[in-house]
mmCIF file of C-alpha atoms in Angstrom:
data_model
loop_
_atom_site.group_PDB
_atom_site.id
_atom_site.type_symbol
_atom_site.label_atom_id
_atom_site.label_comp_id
_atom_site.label_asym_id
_atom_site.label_seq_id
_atom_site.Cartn_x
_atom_site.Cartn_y
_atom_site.Cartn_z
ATOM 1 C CA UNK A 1 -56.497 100.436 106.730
ATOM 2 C CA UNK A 2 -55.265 97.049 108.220
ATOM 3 C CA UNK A 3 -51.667 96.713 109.440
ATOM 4 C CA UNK A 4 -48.439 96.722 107.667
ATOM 5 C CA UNK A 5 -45.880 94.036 109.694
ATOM 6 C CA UNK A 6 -42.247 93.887 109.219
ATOM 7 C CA UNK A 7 -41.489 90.298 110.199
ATOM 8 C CA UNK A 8 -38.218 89.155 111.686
ATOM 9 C CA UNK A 9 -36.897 86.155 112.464
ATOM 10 C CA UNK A 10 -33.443 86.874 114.749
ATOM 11 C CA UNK A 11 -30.319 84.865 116.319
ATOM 12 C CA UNK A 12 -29.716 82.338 112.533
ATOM 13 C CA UNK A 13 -26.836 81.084 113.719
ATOM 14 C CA UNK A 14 -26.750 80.864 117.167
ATOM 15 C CA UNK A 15 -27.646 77.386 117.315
ATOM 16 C CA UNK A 16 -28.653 74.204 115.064
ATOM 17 C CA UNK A 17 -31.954 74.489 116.365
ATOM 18 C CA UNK A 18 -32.638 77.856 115.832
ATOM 19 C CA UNK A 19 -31.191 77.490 112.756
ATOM 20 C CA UNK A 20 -33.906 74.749 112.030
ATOM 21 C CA UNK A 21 -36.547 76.276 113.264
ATOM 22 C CA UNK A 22 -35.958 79.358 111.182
ATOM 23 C CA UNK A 23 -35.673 77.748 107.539
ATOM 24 C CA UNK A 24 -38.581 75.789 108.644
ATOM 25 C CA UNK A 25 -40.755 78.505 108.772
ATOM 26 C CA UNK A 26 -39.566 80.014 105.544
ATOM 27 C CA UNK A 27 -41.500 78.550 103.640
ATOM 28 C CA UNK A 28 -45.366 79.495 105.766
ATOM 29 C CA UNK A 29 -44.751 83.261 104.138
ATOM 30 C CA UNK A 30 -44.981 85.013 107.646
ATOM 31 C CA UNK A 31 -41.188 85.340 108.109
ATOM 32 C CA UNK A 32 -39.816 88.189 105.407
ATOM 33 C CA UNK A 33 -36.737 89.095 106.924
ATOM 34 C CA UNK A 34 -33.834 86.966 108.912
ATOM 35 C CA UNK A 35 -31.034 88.096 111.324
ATOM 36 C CA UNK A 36 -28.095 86.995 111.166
ATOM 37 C CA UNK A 37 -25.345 86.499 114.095
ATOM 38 C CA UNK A 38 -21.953 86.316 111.976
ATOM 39 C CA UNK A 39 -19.771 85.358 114.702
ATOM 40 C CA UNK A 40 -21.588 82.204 116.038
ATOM 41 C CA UNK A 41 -20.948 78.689 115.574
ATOM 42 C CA UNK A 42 -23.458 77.623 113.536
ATOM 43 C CA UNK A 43 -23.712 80.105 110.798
ATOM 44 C CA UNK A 44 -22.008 78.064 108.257
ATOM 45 C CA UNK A 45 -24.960 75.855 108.613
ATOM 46 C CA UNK A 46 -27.366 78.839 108.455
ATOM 47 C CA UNK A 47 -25.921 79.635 105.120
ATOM 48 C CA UNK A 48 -25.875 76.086 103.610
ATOM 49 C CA UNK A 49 -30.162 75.920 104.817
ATOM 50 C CA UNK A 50 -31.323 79.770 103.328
ATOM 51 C CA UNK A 51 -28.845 81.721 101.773
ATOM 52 C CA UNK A 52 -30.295 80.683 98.392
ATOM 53 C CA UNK A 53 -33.853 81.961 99.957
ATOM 54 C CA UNK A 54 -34.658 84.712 97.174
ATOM 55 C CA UNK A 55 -37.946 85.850 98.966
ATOM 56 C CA UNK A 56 -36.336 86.485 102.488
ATOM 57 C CA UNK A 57 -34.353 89.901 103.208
ATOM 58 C CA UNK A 58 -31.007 88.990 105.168
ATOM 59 C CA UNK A 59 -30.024 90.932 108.033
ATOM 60 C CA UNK A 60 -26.429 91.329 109.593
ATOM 61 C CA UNK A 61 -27.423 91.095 113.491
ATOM 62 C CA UNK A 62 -24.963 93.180 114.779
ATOM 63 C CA UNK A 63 -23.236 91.189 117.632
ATOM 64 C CA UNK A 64 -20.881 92.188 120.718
ATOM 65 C CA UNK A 65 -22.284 90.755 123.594
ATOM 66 C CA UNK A 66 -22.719 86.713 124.981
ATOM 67 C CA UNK A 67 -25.457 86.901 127.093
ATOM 68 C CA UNK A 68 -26.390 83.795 128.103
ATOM 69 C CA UNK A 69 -23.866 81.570 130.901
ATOM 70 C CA UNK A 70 -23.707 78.855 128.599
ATOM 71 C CA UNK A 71 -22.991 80.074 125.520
ATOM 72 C CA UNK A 72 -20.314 81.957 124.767
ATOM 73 C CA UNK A 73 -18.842 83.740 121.411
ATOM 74 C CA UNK A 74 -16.288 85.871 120.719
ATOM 75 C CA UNK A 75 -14.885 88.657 117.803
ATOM 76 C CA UNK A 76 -14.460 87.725 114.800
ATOM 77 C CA UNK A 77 -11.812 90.525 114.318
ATOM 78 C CA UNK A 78 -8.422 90.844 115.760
ATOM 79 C CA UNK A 79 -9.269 92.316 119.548
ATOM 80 C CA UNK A 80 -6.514 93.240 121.797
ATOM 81 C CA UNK A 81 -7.961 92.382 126.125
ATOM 82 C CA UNK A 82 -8.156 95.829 126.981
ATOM 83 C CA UNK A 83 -10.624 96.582 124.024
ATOM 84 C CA UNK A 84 -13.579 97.247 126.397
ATOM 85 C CA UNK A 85 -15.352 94.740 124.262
ATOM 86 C CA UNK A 86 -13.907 91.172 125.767
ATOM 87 C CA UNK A 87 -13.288 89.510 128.887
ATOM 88 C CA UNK A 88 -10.039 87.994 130.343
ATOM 89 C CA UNK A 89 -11.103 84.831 128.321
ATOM 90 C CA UNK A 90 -11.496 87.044 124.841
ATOM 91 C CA UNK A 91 -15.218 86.134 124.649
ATOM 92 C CA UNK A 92 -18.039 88.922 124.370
ATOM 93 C CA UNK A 93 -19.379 90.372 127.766
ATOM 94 C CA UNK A 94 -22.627 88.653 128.884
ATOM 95 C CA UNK A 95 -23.985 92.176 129.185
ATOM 96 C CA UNK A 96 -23.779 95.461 127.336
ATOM 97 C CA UNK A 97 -24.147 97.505 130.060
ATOM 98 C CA UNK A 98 -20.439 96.608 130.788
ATOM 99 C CA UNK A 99 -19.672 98.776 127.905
ATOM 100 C CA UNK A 100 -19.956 101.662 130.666
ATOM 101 C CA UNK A 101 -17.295 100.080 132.684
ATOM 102 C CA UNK A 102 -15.047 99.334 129.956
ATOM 103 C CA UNK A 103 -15.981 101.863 127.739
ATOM 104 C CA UNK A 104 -15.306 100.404 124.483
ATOM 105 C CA UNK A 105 -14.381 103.141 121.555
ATOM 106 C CA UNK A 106 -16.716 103.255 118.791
ATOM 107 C CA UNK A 107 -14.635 102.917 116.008
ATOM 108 C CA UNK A 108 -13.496 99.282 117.598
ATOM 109 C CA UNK A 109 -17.305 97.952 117.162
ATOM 110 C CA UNK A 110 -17.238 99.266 113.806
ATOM 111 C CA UNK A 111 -14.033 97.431 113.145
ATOM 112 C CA UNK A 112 -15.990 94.239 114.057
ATOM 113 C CA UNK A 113 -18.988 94.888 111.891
ATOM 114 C CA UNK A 114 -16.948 94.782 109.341
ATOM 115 C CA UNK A 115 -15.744 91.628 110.278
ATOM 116 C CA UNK A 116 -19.253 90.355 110.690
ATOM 117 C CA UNK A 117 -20.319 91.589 107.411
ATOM 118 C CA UNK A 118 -17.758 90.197 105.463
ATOM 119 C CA UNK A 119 -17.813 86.503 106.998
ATOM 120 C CA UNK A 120 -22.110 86.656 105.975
ATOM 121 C CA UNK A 121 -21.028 88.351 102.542
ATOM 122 C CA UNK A 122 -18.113 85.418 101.925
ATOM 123 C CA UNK A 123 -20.738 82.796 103.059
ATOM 124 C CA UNK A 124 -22.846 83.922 100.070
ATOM 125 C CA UNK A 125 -25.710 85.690 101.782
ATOM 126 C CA UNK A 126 -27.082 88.925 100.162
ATOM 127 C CA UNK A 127 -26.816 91.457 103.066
ATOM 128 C CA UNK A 128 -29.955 94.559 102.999
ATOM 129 C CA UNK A 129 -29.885 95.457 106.692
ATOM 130 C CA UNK A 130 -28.552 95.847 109.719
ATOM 131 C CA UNK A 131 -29.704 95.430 113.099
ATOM 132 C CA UNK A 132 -28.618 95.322 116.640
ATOM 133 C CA UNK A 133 -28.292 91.992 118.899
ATOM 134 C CA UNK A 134 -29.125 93.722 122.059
ATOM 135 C CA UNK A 135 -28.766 97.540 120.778
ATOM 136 C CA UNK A 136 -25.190 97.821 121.508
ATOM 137 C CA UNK A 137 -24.934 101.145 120.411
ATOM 138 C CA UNK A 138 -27.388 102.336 122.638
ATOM 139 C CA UNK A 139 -24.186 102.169 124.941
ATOM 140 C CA UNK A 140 -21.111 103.258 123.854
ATOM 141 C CA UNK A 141 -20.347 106.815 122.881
ATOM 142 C CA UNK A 142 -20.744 108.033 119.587
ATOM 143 C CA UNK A 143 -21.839 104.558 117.981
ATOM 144 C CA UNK A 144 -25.227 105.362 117.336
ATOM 145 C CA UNK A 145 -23.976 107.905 114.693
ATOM 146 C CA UNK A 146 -21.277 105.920 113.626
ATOM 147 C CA UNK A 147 -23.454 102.397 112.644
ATOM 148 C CA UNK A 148 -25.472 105.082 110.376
ATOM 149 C CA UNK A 149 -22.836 105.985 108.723
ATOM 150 C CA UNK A 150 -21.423 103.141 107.979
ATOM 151 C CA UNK A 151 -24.459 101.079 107.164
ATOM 152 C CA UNK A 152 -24.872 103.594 104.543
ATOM 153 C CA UNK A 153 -21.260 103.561 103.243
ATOM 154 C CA UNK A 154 -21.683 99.559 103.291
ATOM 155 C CA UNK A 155 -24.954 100.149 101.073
ATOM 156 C CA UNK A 156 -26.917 98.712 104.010
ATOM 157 C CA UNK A 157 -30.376 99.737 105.754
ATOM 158 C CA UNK A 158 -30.342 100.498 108.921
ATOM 159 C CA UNK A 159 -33.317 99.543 111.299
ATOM 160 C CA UNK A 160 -33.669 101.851 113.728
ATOM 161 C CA UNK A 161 -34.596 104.190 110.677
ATOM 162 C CA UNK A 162 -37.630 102.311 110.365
ATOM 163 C CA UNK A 163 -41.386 103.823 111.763
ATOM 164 C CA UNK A 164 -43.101 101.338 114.161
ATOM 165 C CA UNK A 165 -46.083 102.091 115.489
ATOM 166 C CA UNK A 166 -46.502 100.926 119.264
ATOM 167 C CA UNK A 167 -49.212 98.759 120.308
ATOM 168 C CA UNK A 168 -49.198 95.448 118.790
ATOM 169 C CA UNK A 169 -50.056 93.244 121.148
ATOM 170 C CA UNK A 170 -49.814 89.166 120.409
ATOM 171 C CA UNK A 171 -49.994 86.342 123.105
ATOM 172 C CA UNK A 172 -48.289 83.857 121.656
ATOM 173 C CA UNK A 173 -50.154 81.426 123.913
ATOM 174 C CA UNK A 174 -53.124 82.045 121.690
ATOM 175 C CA UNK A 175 -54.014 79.759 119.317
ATOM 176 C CA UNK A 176 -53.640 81.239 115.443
ATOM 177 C CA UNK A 177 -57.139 82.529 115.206
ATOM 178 C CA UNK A 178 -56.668 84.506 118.271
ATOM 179 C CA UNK A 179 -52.997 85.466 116.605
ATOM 180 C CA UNK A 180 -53.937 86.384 113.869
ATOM 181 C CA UNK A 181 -56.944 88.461 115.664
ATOM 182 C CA UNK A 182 -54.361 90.580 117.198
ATOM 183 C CA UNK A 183 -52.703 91.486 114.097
ATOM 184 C CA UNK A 184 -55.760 92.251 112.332
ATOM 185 C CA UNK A 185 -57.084 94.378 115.218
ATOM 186 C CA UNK A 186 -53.893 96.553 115.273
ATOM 187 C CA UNK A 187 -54.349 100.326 114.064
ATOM 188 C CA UNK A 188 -53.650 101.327 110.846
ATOM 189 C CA UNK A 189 -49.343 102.090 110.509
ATOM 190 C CA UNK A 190 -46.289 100.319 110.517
ATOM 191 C CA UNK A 191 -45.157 97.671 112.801
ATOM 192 C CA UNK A 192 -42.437 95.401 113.204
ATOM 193 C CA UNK A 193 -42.633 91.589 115.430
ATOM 194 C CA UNK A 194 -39.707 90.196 116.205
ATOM 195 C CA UNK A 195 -39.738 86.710 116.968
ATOM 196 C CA UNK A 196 -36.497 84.404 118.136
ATOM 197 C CA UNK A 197 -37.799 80.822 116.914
ATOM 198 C CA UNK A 198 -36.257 77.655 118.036
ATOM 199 C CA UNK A 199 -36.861 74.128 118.973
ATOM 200 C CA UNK A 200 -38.087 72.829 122.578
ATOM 201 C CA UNK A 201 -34.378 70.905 122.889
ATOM 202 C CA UNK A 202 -31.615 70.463 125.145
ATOM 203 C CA UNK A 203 -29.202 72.673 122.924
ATOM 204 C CA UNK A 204 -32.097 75.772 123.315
ATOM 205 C CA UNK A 205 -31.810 74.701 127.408
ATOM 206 C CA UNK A 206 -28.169 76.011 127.477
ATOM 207 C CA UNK A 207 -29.867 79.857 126.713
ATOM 208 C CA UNK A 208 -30.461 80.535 130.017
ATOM 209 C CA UNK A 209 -30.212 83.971 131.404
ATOM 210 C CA UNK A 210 -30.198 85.953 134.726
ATOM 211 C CA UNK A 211 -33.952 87.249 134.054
ATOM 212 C CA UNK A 212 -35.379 83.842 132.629
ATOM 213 C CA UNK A 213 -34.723 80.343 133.117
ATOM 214 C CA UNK A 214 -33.718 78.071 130.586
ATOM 215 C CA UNK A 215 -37.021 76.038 130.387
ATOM 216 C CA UNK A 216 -38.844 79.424 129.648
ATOM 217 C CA UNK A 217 -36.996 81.032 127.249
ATOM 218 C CA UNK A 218 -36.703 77.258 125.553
ATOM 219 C CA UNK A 219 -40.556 76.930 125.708
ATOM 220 C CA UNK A 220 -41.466 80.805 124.511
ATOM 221 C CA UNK A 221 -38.858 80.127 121.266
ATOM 222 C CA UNK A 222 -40.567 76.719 120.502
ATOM 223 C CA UNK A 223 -43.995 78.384 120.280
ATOM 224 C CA UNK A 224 -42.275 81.124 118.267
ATOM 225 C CA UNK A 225 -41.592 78.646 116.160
ATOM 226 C CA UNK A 226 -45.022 76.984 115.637
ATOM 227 C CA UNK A 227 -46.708 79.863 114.998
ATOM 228 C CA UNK A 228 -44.240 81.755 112.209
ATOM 229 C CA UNK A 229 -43.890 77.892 110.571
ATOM 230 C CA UNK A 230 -47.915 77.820 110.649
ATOM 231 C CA UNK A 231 -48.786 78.673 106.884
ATOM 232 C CA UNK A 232 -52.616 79.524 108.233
ATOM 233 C CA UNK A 233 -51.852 82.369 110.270
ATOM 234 C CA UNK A 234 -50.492 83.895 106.611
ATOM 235 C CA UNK A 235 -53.929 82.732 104.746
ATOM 236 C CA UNK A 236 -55.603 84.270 107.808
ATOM 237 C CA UNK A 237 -53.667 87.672 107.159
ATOM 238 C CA UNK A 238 -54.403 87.903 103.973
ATOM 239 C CA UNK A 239 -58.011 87.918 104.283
ATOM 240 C CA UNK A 240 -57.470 90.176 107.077
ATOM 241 C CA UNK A 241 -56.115 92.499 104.779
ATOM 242 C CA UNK A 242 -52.992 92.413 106.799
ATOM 243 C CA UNK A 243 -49.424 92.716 105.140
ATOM 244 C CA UNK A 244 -46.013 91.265 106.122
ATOM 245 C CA UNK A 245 -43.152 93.602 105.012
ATOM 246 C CA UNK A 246 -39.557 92.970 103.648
ATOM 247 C CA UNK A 247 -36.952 95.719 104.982
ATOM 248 C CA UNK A 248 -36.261 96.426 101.484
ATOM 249 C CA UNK A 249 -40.131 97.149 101.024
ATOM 250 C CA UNK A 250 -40.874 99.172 104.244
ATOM 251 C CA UNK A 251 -41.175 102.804 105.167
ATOM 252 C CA UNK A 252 -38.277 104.890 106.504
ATOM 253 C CA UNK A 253 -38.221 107.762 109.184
ATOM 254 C CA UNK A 254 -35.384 108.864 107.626
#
């Protein structure tokens, strides 16, 4: 039996491009579910381009970190300094694994989801998920268990419940045919690609990182980008047999 995908577009609202790049591939079918980062500057403008996107499952990209060192974003609930979440400057760390230095307390990140999910909810967008920026609760005590339970209290899915198989392997250096190749050749069972599109721009230069520069990470997104906006490599799943999944439509571990 041919694949079953669960597509996902992260970071909508991290930046105009990304946002741009994002509802630009909405409409090429590949994309079925988008991330959204509450607390950055340009999610207004994320909801004004896809909120009204009926065939796209929304996402709450859980967010307490600022990783890159020119981009910065901060809480959107009230956070006293010694939190264990912010810097001397109140922004996010650039790193989660400051969180065992400082040791935030789990029921503080939870504080600030709710925060996120009610600025996404207010904006109009129809939350079914949540995921994890950089897997934040990976690293602080007791917030794995925590996130669970709330994204069930909040009526929400949450995505590390979801079965992925491992080896799906995509260059994305190919061109489409060999793309879509790789998808089609994967073993029968769940999978899920994550993609972070964006434009090849001097706003997507500013993402740059202690492990890649700038011009990579600015390069990678912008071929993200023209292969999830491609409507081919969609036609070319289809006759592959291939499926891309919704979180709403996907199977569970739990």
């Amino acid at each position: 039996m041919p694949a079953r995908i669960i597509t996902r577009a992260d970071d909508a609202g991290s930046s105009q491009k990304a946002n741009t790049a994002i509802n630009n591939s909405l409409g090429a079918g590949f994309i079925k579910n988008v991330s959204l980062m509450a607390c950055c500057k340009y999610i207004d403008e994320a909801a004004s381009l896809m909120k009204d996107a009926k065939h796209i499952c929304f996402g709450m990209h859980a967010t307490l970190n600022a990783e890159w060192k020119n981009v910065k974003w901060g809480p959107l609930s009230m956070m006293v300094a010694d939190s264990g979440l912010v810097d001397a400057n109140g922004f996010f760390w650039d790193s989660i694994k400051k969180f065992l230095e400082t040791k935030p307390e789990a029921k503080t990140a939870v504080k600030e989801y709710d925060a996120q999910l009610d600025r996404l909810v207010k904006l109009g967008f129809k939350i079914s998920y949540v995921d994890s920026h950089m897997w934040e609760e990976g690293l602080i005590e007791g917030l794995t268990e925590m996130k669970k339970d709330w994204a069930t209290k909040k009526g929400l899915l949450y995505a590390g419940y979801f079965k992925s198989e491992s080896g799906l392997n995509v260059n994305i250096n190919a061109d489409i045919d060999g793309i879509a190749a790789a998808f089609a050749a994967a073993a029968e069972g769940q999978y899920i690609y994550v993609v972070h599109p964006s434009l090849y721009d001097p706003e997507t230069f500013a993402n740059d990182s202690v492990e890649h520069t700038a011009e990579k990470i600015a390069r990678d997104r912008a071929r993200e980008a023209e292969i999830v906006s491609d409507p081919s490599l969609m036609r070319k799943l289809f006759e592959a047999g291939v499926t891309a999944l919704r979180y709403d439509c996907a199977e569970q571990t739990k």
